[in-house]
PDB file of C-alpha atoms in Angstrom:
ATOM      1  CA  MET F   1    -106.568 -71.808 141.823  1.00  0.00           C
ATOM      2  CA  VAL F   2    -105.926 -68.814 144.330  1.00  0.00           C
ATOM      3  CA  GLY F   3    -102.766 -67.774 146.424  1.00  0.00           C
ATOM      4  CA  GLU F   4    -101.721 -64.708 148.024  1.00  0.00           C
ATOM      5  CA  ASN F   5    -102.622 -61.943 145.715  1.00  0.00           C
ATOM      6  CA  LEU F   6    -103.205 -64.545 142.679  1.00  0.00           C
ATOM      7  CA  ILE F   7    -106.346 -65.996 141.027  1.00  0.00           C
ATOM      8  CA  VAL F   8    -105.790 -68.665 138.011  1.00  0.00           C
ATOM      9  CA  CYS F   9    -108.655 -68.868 135.498  1.00  0.00           C
ATOM     10  CA  GLY F  10    -109.147 -70.664 132.268  1.00  0.00           C
ATOM     11  CA  ASP F  11    -106.673 -73.060 130.813  1.00  0.00           C
ATOM     12  CA  ALA F  12    -103.856 -71.938 133.331  1.00  0.00           C
ATOM     13  CA  ALA F  13    -106.362 -73.128 135.875  1.00  0.00           C
ATOM     14  CA  ALA F  14    -106.740 -76.609 133.838  1.00  0.00           C
ATOM     15  CA  LEU F  15    -110.693 -75.668 133.659  1.00  0.00           C
ATOM     16  CA  ALA F  16    -111.287 -77.647 130.008  1.00  0.00           C
ATOM     17  CA  ASN F  17    -113.343 -80.617 129.771  1.00  0.00           C
ATOM     18  CA  PRO F  18    -111.426 -83.668 130.567  1.00  0.00           C
ATOM     19  CA  ILE F  19    -113.586 -85.329 127.759  1.00  0.00           C
ATOM     20  CA  ASN F  20    -112.843 -82.880 124.570  1.00  0.00           C
ATOM     21  CA  GLY F  21    -110.682 -80.412 125.847  1.00  0.00           C
ATOM     22  CA  GLU F  22    -113.280 -77.485 125.218  1.00  0.00           C
ATOM     23  CA  GLY F  23    -112.662 -74.933 127.679  1.00  0.00           C
ATOM     24  CA  HIS F  24    -113.780 -71.416 126.051  1.00  0.00           C
ATOM     25  CA  GLY F  25    -117.010 -71.239 127.973  1.00  0.00           C
ATOM     26  CA  LEU F  26    -115.027 -72.709 131.302  1.00  0.00           C
ATOM     27  CA  ALA F  27    -112.328 -69.493 130.545  1.00  0.00           C
ATOM     28  CA  LEU F  28    -115.162 -66.850 129.987  1.00  0.00           C
ATOM     29  CA  LEU F  29    -117.052 -68.060 133.087  1.00  0.00           C
ATOM     30  CA  SER F  30    -114.155 -68.451 135.467  1.00  0.00           C
ATOM     31  CA  GLY F  31    -112.861 -64.706 134.406  1.00  0.00           C
ATOM     32  CA  TYR F  32    -116.410 -63.638 135.076  1.00  0.00           C
ATOM     33  CA  TYR F  33    -116.062 -65.470 138.873  1.00  0.00           C
ATOM     34  CA  ALA F  34    -112.594 -64.143 139.146  1.00  0.00           C
ATOM     35  CA  ALA F  35    -113.690 -60.787 138.605  1.00  0.00           C
ATOM     36  CA  ARG F  36    -116.292 -60.843 141.309  1.00  0.00           C
ATOM     37  CA  THR F  37    -113.855 -62.091 144.123  1.00  0.00           C
ATOM     38  CA  ILE F  38    -111.554 -59.183 142.818  1.00  0.00           C
ATOM     39  CA  ILE F  39    -113.831 -56.600 143.265  1.00  0.00           C
ATOM     40  CA  SER F  40    -114.858 -57.802 146.753  1.00  0.00           C
ATOM     41  CA  ALA F  41    -111.130 -57.927 147.419  1.00  0.00           C
ATOM     42  CA  PHE F  42    -110.545 -54.718 146.410  1.00  0.00           C
ATOM     43  CA  ALA F  43    -113.477 -53.567 148.525  1.00  0.00           C
ATOM     44  CA  ARG F  44    -111.859 -55.260 151.468  1.00  0.00           C
ATOM     45  CA  ARG F  45    -107.880 -54.287 150.418  1.00  0.00           C
ATOM     46  CA  ASP F  46    -107.138 -58.088 151.156  1.00  0.00           C
ATOM     47  CA  PHE F  47    -105.905 -59.925 148.666  1.00  0.00           C
ATOM     48  CA  SER F  48    -104.926 -63.077 150.700  1.00  0.00           C
ATOM     49  CA  GLU F  49    -105.576 -66.639 149.824  1.00  0.00           C
ATOM     50  CA  GLU F  50    -108.089 -66.813 152.523  1.00  0.00           C
ATOM     51  CA  SER F  51    -110.038 -63.388 150.904  1.00  0.00           C
ATOM     52  CA  LEU F  52    -109.751 -65.058 147.510  1.00  0.00           C
ATOM     53  CA  TRP F  53    -111.156 -68.510 148.077  1.00  0.00           C
ATOM     54  CA  GLN F  54    -114.616 -67.598 147.202  1.00  0.00           C
ATOM     55  CA  TYR F  55    -113.324 -68.193 144.007  1.00  0.00           C
ATOM     56  CA  ASN F  56    -112.323 -71.738 144.306  1.00  0.00           C
ATOM     57  CA  ILE F  57    -115.786 -72.108 145.979  1.00  0.00           C
ATOM     58  CA  ASP F  58    -117.691 -70.627 143.314  1.00  0.00           C
ATOM     59  CA  ILE F  59    -115.690 -72.376 140.641  1.00  0.00           C
ATOM     60  CA  TRP F  60    -115.995 -76.224 142.232  1.00  0.00           C
ATOM     61  CA  GLN F  61    -119.916 -75.121 142.879  1.00  0.00           C
ATOM     62  CA  LYS F  62    -120.542 -74.669 139.229  1.00  0.00           C
ATOM     63  CA  PHE F  63    -118.038 -76.996 137.279  1.00  0.00           C
ATOM     64  CA  GLY F  64    -117.397 -79.446 140.094  1.00  0.00           C
ATOM     65  CA  TYR F  65    -119.781 -82.278 139.059  1.00  0.00           C
ATOM     66  CA  LEU F  66    -118.803 -81.776 134.862  1.00  0.00           C
ATOM     67  CA  GLY F  67    -115.072 -82.437 136.325  1.00  0.00           C
ATOM     68  CA  SER F  68    -116.004 -85.253 138.276  1.00  0.00           C
ATOM     69  CA  MET F  69    -118.072 -86.634 135.321  1.00  0.00           C
ATOM     70  CA  GLY F  70    -115.602 -86.127 132.736  1.00  0.00           C
ATOM     71  CA  ILE F  71    -112.353 -87.522 134.917  1.00  0.00           C
ATOM     72  CA  ALA F  72    -114.601 -90.696 135.398  1.00  0.00           C
ATOM     73  CA  ILE F  73    -115.402 -90.925 131.694  1.00  0.00           C
ATOM     74  CA  HIS F  74    -111.797 -90.338 130.432  1.00  0.00           C
ATOM     75  CA  LYS F  75    -110.326 -93.023 132.797  1.00  0.00           C
ATOM     76  CA  PHE F  76    -112.841 -95.439 130.958  1.00  0.00           C
ATOM     77  CA  MET F  77    -112.204 -94.025 127.901  1.00  0.00           C
ATOM     78  CA  LYS F  78    -108.529 -94.251 127.967  1.00  0.00           C
ATOM     79  CA  LYS F  79    -108.588 -97.745 129.954  1.00  0.00           C
ATOM     80  CA  TYR F  80    -110.677 -99.963 127.352  1.00  0.00           C
ATOM     81  CA  PRO F  81    -110.653 -99.875 123.653  1.00  0.00           C
ATOM     82  CA  ILE F  82    -113.064 -98.214 121.552  1.00  0.00           C
ATOM     83  CA  LEU F  83    -114.819-101.558 120.299  1.00  0.00           C
ATOM     84  CA  ASP F  84    -116.159-101.416 124.195  1.00  0.00           C
ATOM     85  CA  PHE F  85    -117.796 -97.444 123.305  1.00  0.00           C
ATOM     86  CA  GLU F  86    -119.197 -98.665 119.847  1.00  0.00           C
ATOM     87  CA  TYR F  87    -121.145-101.482 121.486  1.00  0.00           C
ATOM     88  CA  LEU F  88    -122.520 -99.477 124.072  1.00  0.00           C
ATOM     89  CA  PHE F  89    -123.581 -96.610 121.438  1.00  0.00           C
ATOM     90  CA  ALA F  90    -124.680 -99.067 119.080  1.00  0.00           C
ATOM     91  CA  SER F  91    -126.768-101.152 121.157  1.00  0.00           C
ATOM     92  CA  GLY F  92    -128.380 -97.932 123.040  1.00  0.00           C
ATOM     93  CA  ILE F  93    -127.102 -98.862 126.420  1.00  0.00           C
ATOM     94  CA  ILE F  94    -125.661 -95.254 125.786  1.00  0.00           C
ATOM     95  CA  THR F  95    -127.160 -92.286 123.560  1.00  0.00           C
ATOM     96  CA  GLN F  96    -125.780 -88.726 122.966  1.00  0.00           C
ATOM     97  CA  GLU F  97    -128.783 -87.538 125.166  1.00  0.00           C
ATOM     98  CA  ASP F  98    -127.361 -89.278 128.076  1.00  0.00           C
ATOM     99  CA  VAL F  99    -123.648 -88.021 127.800  1.00  0.00           C
ATOM    100  CA  ASN F 100    -125.271 -84.648 127.162  1.00  0.00           C
ATOM    101  CA  SER F 101    -127.395 -84.851 129.912  1.00  0.00           C
ATOM    102  CA  VAL F 102    -124.809 -86.688 132.211  1.00  0.00           C
ATOM    103  CA  LEU F 103    -122.396 -83.882 131.830  1.00  0.00           C
ATOM    104  CA  GLY F 104    -124.722 -80.797 132.144  1.00  0.00           C
ATOM    105  CA  ASP F 105    -127.684 -82.157 134.707  1.00  0.00           C
ATOM    106  CA  LEU F 106    -126.961 -83.100 137.999  1.00  0.00           C
ATOM    107  CA  GLY F 107    -130.331 -84.302 138.453  1.00  0.00           C
ATOM    108  CA  TYR F 108    -130.602 -86.663 135.237  1.00  0.00           C
ATOM    109  CA  LYS F 109    -131.876 -90.302 136.110  1.00  0.00           C
ATOM    110  CA  PRO F 110    -131.068 -92.673 133.061  1.00  0.00           C
ATOM    111  CA  PRO F 111    -133.747 -95.401 132.194  1.00  0.00           C
ATOM    112  CA  ILE F 112    -131.655 -97.780 133.925  1.00  0.00           C
ATOM    113  CA  PHE F 113    -133.975-101.197 133.788  1.00  0.00           C
ATOM    114  CA  SER F 114    -134.245-100.972 129.853  1.00  0.00           C
ATOM    115  CA  LYS F 115    -130.614-100.366 129.005  1.00  0.00           C
ATOM    116  CA  PHE F 116    -129.241-103.446 131.774  1.00  0.00           C
ATOM    117  CA  ILE F 117    -131.661-105.297 129.539  1.00  0.00           C
ATOM    118  CA  LYS F 118    -129.676-104.109 126.615  1.00  0.00           C
ATOM    119  CA  ALA F 119    -126.204-104.632 128.181  1.00  0.00           C
ATOM    120  CA  LEU F 120    -126.807-108.236 129.787  1.00  0.00           C
ATOM    121  CA  LYS F 121    -125.001-109.657 126.243  1.00  0.00           C
ATOM    122  CA  LYS F 122    -121.900-107.759 127.520  1.00  0.00           C
ATOM    123  CA  PRO F 123    -121.883-108.558 131.897  1.00  0.00           C
ATOM    124  CA  LYS F 124    -118.422-107.568 132.211  1.00  0.00           C
ATOM    125  CA  LEU F 125    -118.483-104.370 130.151  1.00  0.00           C
ATOM    126  CA  MET F 126    -121.541-103.390 131.818  1.00  0.00           C
ATOM    127  CA  LEU F 127    -119.697-103.930 135.323  1.00  0.00           C
ATOM    128  CA  ARG F 128    -116.709-101.311 134.195  1.00  0.00           C
ATOM    129  CA  LEU F 129    -119.636 -99.101 133.169  1.00  0.00           C
ATOM    130  CA  ILE F 130    -121.483 -99.178 136.474  1.00  0.00           C
ATOM    131  CA  ARG F 131    -117.543 -98.835 138.461  1.00  0.00           C
ATOM    132  CA  MET F 132    -117.158 -95.708 136.152  1.00  0.00           C
ATOM    133  CA  ILE F 133    -120.740 -94.329 137.524  1.00  0.00           C
ATOM    134  CA  LEU F 134    -119.928 -95.354 141.157  1.00  0.00           C
ATOM    135  CA  ILE F 135    -116.627 -93.613 141.012  1.00  0.00           C
ATOM    136  CA  ALA F 136    -118.078 -90.740 138.984  1.00  0.00           C
ATOM    137  CA  LYS F 137    -120.957 -90.095 141.876  1.00  0.00           C
ATOM    138  CA  LYS F 138    -118.327 -90.414 144.689  1.00  0.00           C
ATOM    139  CA  ILE F 139    -116.314 -87.609 143.065  1.00  0.00           C
ATOM    140  CA  GLU F 140    -119.241 -85.718 142.518  1.00  0.00           C
ATOM    141  CA  LYS F 141    -120.614 -85.990 146.200  1.00  0.00           C
ATOM    142  CA  LEU F 142    -117.054 -84.778 147.164  1.00  0.00           C
ATOM    143  CA  SER F 143    -117.257 -82.022 144.728  1.00  0.00           C
ATOM    144  CA  LEU F 144    -120.185 -80.903 145.954  1.00  0.00           C
ATOM    145  CA  SER F 145    -118.775 -80.382 149.382  1.00  0.00           C
ATOM    146  CA  TYR F 146    -115.570 -78.116 148.311  1.00  0.00           C
ATOM    147  CA  PRO F 147    -113.924 -76.626 151.417  1.00  0.00           C
ATOM    148  CA  THR F 148    -115.034 -73.643 152.847  1.00  0.00           C
ATOM    149  CA  GLU F 149    -111.712 -72.595 154.562  1.00  0.00           C
ATOM    150  CA  VAL F 150    -108.049 -72.858 152.786  1.00  0.00           C
ATOM    151  CA  THR F 151    -107.266 -75.004 155.916  1.00  0.00           C
ATOM    152  CA  GLU F 152    -109.566 -77.802 155.037  1.00  0.00           C
ATOM    153  CA  PHE F 153    -108.498 -78.256 151.261  1.00  0.00           C
ATOM    154  CA  ASN F 154    -105.320 -80.471 151.687  1.00  0.00           C
ATOM    155  CA  LYS F 155    -107.624 -82.789 153.655  1.00  0.00           C
ATOM    156  CA  TRP F 156    -110.556 -83.014 150.784  1.00  0.00           C
ATOM    157  CA  LYS F 157    -107.802 -82.914 148.298  1.00  0.00           C
ATOM    158  CA  ARG F 158    -106.637 -86.331 149.506  1.00  0.00           C
ATOM    159  CA  LYS F 159    -109.741 -87.980 148.841  1.00  0.00           C
ATOM    160  CA  ILE F 160    -110.371 -86.503 145.668  1.00  0.00           C
ATOM    161  CA  VAL F 161    -107.122 -87.929 144.384  1.00  0.00           C
ATOM    162  CA  LYS F 162    -107.809 -91.258 146.279  1.00  0.00           C
ATOM    163  CA  LEU F 163    -110.820 -91.593 144.120  1.00  0.00           C
ATOM    164  CA  GLU F 164    -109.359 -90.884 140.866  1.00  0.00           C
ATOM    165  CA  LEU F 165    -106.865 -92.925 141.331  1.00  0.00           C
ATOM    166  CA  LYS F 166    -108.722 -95.952 141.854  1.00  0.00           C
ATOM    167  CA  GLU F 167    -109.163 -98.676 138.832  1.00  0.00           C
ATOM    168  CA  LEU F 168    -111.973 -99.315 136.783  1.00  0.00           C
TER     169      LEU F 168
END
């Protein structure tokens, strides 16, 4: 999201919720982080990619987890029929609280055992859901280890792309 003399924010930086496309809040917050980085760059009189890299770090530390879960959920929603989602919600395996918590709380732990019992009627669907969660957790782990140096970025990006391409 940064380059020589360049910082990209909001929609231009693809900072939108992968599930619902909402991006107003992300745009405003990315603008704040950009302004903070630019003020620092002015103080140093250095607008190189390396100097502006802190913006990328700030964005990934703040939004990387949301993006990782969103990417996994979006893939799941694209691949499987709406009836699967209706079943997950209708049977109480997934609740609106689960969705809200997963998308906003790094420490959220759903009550797994009770959900597992409810899910026994559709084991294939549950295996897909578990696979989605495992991929999201791996993406989350990588998101939390966003590179602090520009030179480390391509290696990190290859790992993220590999996970994003995994089949559910």
